[in-house]
PDB file of C-alpha atoms and ligand atoms in Angstrom:
ATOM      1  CA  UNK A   1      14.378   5.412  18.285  1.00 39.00           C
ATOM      2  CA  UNK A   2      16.057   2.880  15.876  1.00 39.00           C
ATOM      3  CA  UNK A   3      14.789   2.669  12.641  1.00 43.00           C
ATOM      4  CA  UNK A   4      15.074  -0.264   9.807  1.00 41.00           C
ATOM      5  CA  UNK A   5      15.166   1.074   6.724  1.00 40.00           C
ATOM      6  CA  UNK A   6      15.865  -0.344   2.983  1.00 41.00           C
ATOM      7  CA  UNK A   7      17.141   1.800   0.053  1.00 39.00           C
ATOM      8  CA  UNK A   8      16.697   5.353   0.475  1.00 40.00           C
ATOM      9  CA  UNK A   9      16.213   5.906   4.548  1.00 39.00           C
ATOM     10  CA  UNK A  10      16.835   9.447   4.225  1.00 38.00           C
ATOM     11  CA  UNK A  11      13.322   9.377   3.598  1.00 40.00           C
ATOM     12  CA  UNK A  12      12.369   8.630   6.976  1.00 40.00           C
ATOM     13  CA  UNK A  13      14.526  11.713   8.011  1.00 36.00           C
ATOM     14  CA  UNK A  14      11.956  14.232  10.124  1.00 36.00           C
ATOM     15  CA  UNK A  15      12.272  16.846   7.469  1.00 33.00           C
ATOM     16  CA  UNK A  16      11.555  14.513   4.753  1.00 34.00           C
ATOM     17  CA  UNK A  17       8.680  12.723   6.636  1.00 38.00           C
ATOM     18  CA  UNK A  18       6.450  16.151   6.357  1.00 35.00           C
ATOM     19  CA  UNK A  19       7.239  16.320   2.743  1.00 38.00           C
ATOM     20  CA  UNK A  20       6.149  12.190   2.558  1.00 42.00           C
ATOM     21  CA  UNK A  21       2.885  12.546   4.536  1.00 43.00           C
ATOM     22  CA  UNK A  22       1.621  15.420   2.918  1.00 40.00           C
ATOM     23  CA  UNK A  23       1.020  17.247   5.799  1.00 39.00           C
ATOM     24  CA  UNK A  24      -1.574  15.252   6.574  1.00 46.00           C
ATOM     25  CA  UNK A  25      -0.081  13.363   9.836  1.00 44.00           C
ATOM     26  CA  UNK A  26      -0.046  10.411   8.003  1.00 51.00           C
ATOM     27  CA  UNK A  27       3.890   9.970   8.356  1.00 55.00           C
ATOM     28  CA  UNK A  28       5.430   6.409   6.907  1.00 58.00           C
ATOM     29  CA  UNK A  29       6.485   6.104  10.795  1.00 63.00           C
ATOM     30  CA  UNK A  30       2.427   5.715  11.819  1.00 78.00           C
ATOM     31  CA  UNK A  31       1.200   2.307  11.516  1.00 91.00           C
ATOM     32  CA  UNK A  32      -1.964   2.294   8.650  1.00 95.00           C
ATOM     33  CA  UNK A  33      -3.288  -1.136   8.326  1.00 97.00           C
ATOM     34  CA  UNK A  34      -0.281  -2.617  10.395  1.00 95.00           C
ATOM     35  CA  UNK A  35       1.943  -1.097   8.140  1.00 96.00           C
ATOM     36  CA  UNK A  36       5.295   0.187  10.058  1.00 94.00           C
ATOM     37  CA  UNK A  37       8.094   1.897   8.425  1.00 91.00           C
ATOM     38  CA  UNK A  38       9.879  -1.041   8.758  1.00 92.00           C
ATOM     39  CA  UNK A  39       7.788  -3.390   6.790  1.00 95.00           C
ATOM     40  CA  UNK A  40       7.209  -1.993   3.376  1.00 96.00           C
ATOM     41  CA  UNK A  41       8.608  -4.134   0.657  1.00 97.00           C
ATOM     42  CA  UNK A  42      10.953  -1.624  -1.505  1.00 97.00           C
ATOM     43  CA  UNK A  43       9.451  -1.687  -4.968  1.00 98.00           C
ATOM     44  CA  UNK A  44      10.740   1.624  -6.105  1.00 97.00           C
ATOM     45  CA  UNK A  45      13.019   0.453  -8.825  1.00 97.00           C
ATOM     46  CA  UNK A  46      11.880   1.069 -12.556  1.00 96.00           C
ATOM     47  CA  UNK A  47      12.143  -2.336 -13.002  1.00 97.00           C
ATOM     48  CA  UNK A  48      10.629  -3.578  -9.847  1.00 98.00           C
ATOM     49  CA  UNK A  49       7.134  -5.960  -9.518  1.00 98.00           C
ATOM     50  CA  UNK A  50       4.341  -3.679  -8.431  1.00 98.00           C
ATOM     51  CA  UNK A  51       1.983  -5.894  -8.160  1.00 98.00           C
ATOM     52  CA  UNK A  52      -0.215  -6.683  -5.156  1.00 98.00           C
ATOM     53  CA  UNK A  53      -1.858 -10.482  -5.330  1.00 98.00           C
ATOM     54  CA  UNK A  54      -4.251 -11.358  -2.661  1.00 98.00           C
ATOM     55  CA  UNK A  55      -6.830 -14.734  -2.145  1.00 95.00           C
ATOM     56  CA  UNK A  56      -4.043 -16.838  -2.972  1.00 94.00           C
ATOM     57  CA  UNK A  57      -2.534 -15.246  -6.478  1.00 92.00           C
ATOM     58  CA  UNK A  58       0.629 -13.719  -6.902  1.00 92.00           C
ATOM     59  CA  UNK A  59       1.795 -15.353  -4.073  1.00 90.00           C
ATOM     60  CA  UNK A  60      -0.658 -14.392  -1.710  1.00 92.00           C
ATOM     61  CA  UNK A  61      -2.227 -16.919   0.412  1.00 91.00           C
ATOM     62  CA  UNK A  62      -6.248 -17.004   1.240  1.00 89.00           C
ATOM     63  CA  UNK A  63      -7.083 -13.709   3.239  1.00 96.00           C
ATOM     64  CA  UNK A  64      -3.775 -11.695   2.708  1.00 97.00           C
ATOM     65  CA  UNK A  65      -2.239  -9.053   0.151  1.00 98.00           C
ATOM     66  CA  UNK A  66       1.178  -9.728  -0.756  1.00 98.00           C
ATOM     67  CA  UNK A  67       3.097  -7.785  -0.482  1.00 98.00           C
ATOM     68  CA  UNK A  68       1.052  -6.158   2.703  1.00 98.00           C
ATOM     69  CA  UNK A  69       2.956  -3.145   2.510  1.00 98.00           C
ATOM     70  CA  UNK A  70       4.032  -1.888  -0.440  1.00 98.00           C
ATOM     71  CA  UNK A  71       6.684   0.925  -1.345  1.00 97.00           C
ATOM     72  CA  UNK A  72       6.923   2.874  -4.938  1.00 98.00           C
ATOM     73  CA  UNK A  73       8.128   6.380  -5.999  1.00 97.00           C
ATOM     74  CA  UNK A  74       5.023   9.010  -6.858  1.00 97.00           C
ATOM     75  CA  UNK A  75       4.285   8.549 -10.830  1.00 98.00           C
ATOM     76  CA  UNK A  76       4.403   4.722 -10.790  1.00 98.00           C
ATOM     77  CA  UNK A  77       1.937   2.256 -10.654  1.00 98.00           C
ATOM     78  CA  UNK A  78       0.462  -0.573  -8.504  1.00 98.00           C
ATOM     79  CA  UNK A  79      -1.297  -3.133  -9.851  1.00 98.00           C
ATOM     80  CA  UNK A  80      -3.609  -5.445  -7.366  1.00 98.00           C
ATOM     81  CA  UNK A  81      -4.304  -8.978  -9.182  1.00 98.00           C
ATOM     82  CA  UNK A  82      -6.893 -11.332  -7.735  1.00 98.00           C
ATOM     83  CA  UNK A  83     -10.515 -12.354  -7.749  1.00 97.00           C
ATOM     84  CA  UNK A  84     -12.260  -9.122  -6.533  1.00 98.00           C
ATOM     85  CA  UNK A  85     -15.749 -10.911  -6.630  1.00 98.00           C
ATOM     86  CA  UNK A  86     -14.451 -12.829  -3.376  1.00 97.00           C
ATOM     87  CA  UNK A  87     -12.005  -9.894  -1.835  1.00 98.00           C
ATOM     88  CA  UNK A  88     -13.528  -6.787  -2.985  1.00 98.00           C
ATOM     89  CA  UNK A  89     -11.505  -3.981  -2.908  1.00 98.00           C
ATOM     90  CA  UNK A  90     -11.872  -0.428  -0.982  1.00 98.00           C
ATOM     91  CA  UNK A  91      -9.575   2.295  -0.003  1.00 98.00           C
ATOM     92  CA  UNK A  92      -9.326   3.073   3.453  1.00 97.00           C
ATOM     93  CA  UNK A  93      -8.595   1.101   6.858  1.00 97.00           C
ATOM     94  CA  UNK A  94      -9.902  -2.245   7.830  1.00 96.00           C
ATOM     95  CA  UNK A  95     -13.553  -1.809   9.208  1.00 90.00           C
ATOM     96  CA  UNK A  96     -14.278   0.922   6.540  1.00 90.00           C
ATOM     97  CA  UNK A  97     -12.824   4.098   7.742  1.00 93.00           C
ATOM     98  CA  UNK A  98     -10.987   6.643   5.736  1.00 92.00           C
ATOM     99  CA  UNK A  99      -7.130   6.880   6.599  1.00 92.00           C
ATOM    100  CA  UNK A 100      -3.811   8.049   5.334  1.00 94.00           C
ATOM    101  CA  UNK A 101      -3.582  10.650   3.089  1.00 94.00           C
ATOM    102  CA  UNK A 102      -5.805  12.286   1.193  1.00 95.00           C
ATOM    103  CA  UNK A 103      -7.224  12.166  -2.123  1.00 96.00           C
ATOM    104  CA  UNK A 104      -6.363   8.265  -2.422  1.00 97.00           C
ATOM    105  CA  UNK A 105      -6.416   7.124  -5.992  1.00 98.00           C
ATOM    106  CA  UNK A 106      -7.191   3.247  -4.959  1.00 98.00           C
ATOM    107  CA  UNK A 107     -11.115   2.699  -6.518  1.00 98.00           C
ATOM    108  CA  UNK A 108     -13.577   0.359  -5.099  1.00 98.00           C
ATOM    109  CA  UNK A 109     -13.358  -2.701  -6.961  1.00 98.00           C
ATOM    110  CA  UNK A 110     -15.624  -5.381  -6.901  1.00 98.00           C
ATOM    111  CA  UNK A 111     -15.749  -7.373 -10.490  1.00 98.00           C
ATOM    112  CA  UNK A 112     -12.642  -8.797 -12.279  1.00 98.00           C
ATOM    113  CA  UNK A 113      -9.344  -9.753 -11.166  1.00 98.00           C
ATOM    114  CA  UNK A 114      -6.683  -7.214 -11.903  1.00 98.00           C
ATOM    115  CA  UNK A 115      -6.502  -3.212 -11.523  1.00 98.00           C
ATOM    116  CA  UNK A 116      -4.129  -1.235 -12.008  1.00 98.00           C
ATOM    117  CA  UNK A 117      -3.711   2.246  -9.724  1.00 98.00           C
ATOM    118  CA  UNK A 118      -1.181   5.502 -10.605  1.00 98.00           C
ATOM    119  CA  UNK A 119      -0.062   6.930  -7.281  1.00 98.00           C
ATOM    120  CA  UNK A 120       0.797  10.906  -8.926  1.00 98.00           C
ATOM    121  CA  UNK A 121       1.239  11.991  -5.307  1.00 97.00           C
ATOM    122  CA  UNK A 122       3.741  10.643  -2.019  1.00 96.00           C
ATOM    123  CA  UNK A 123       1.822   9.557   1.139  1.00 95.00           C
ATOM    124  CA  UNK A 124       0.493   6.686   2.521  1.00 96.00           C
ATOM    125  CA  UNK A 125      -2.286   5.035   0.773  1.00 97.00           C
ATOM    126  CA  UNK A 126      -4.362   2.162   2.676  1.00 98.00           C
ATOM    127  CA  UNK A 127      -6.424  -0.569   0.876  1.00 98.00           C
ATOM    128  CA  UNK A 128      -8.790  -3.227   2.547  1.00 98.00           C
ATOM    129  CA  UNK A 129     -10.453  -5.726   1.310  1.00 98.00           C
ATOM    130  CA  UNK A 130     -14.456  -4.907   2.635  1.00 97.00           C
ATOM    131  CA  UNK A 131     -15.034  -8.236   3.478  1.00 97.00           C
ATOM    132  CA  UNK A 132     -12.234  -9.891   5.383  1.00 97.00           C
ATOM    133  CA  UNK A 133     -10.497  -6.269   6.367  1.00 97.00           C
ATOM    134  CA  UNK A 134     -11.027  -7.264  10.142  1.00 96.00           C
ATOM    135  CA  UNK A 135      -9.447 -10.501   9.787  1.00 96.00           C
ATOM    136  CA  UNK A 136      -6.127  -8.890   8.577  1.00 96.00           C
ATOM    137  CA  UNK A 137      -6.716  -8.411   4.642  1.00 98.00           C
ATOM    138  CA  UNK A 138      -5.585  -4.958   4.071  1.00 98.00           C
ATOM    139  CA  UNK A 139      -2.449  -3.008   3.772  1.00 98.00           C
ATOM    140  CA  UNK A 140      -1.119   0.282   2.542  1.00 98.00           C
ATOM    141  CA  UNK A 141       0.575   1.947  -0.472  1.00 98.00           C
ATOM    142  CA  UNK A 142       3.797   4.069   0.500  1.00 97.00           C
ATOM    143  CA  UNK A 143       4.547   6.447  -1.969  1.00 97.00           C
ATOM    144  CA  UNK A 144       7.918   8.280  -1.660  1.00 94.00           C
TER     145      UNK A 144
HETATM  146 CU1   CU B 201     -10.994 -10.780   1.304  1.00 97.01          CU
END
């Protein structure tokens, strides 16, 4: 299997992958909100943009998070920017379910328009938005 990787692809290296997922299964290879390995946007440097817009800021159009898939080392921060009142937030897969890997720091957010989330731990953190999840709003938080 050939693999697309940018930055550090060591990281998708089997014996790295159990140290990523936690030991959870939830491997960066698995596909969590139509996230692939492939398709997380490498935000890892210190001075990177962490910040997730969705419902048309931050570059985001209507029903999407931009990025979708997002990539940072454990410690740092994400912050997701938009009008929660009309894309309310929610950890977890599109549809509702839990996914990923455990203990996901991402909160329920339904007022205001910008929160910011500390990922302490690597693994693979989804986020939907609970009303337009099935129509493709969601994505995931990769945390090396
Ligand atoms: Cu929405």
């Amino acid at each position: 299997m050939v693999m697309v990787c940018v930055g550090a692809c060591s990281d998708f290296d089997p014996v790295v992958t159990a140290r990523i997922s936690g030991g959870d299964g939830a491997a960066p290879s698995a596909t969590v909100n139509g996230c692939t390995a492939n398709m997380y946007a490498d935000r890892t440097s210190p001075s990177a943009d962490r910040t997730v817009g969705f419902g048309g800021d931050h570059g985001s159009t209507g029903f999407t998070f931009a990025p979708k898939c997002i990539a940072i080392t454990a410690g740092q921060d994400v912050t997701f920017s938009g009008a929660f009142a009309t894309h309310p937030l929610s950890a977890g897969l599109a549809g509702g379910s839990p996914g990923g890997s455990p203990g996901n720091p991402i909160p329920g957010t339904a007022t205001g328009t910008s929160v910011t989330v500390r990922f302490p731990v690597a693994g693979v953190y989804p986020f939907t938005c609970t009303m337009h999840g099935l129509l493709g709003m969601n994505g995931a938080v990769l945390v090396r």
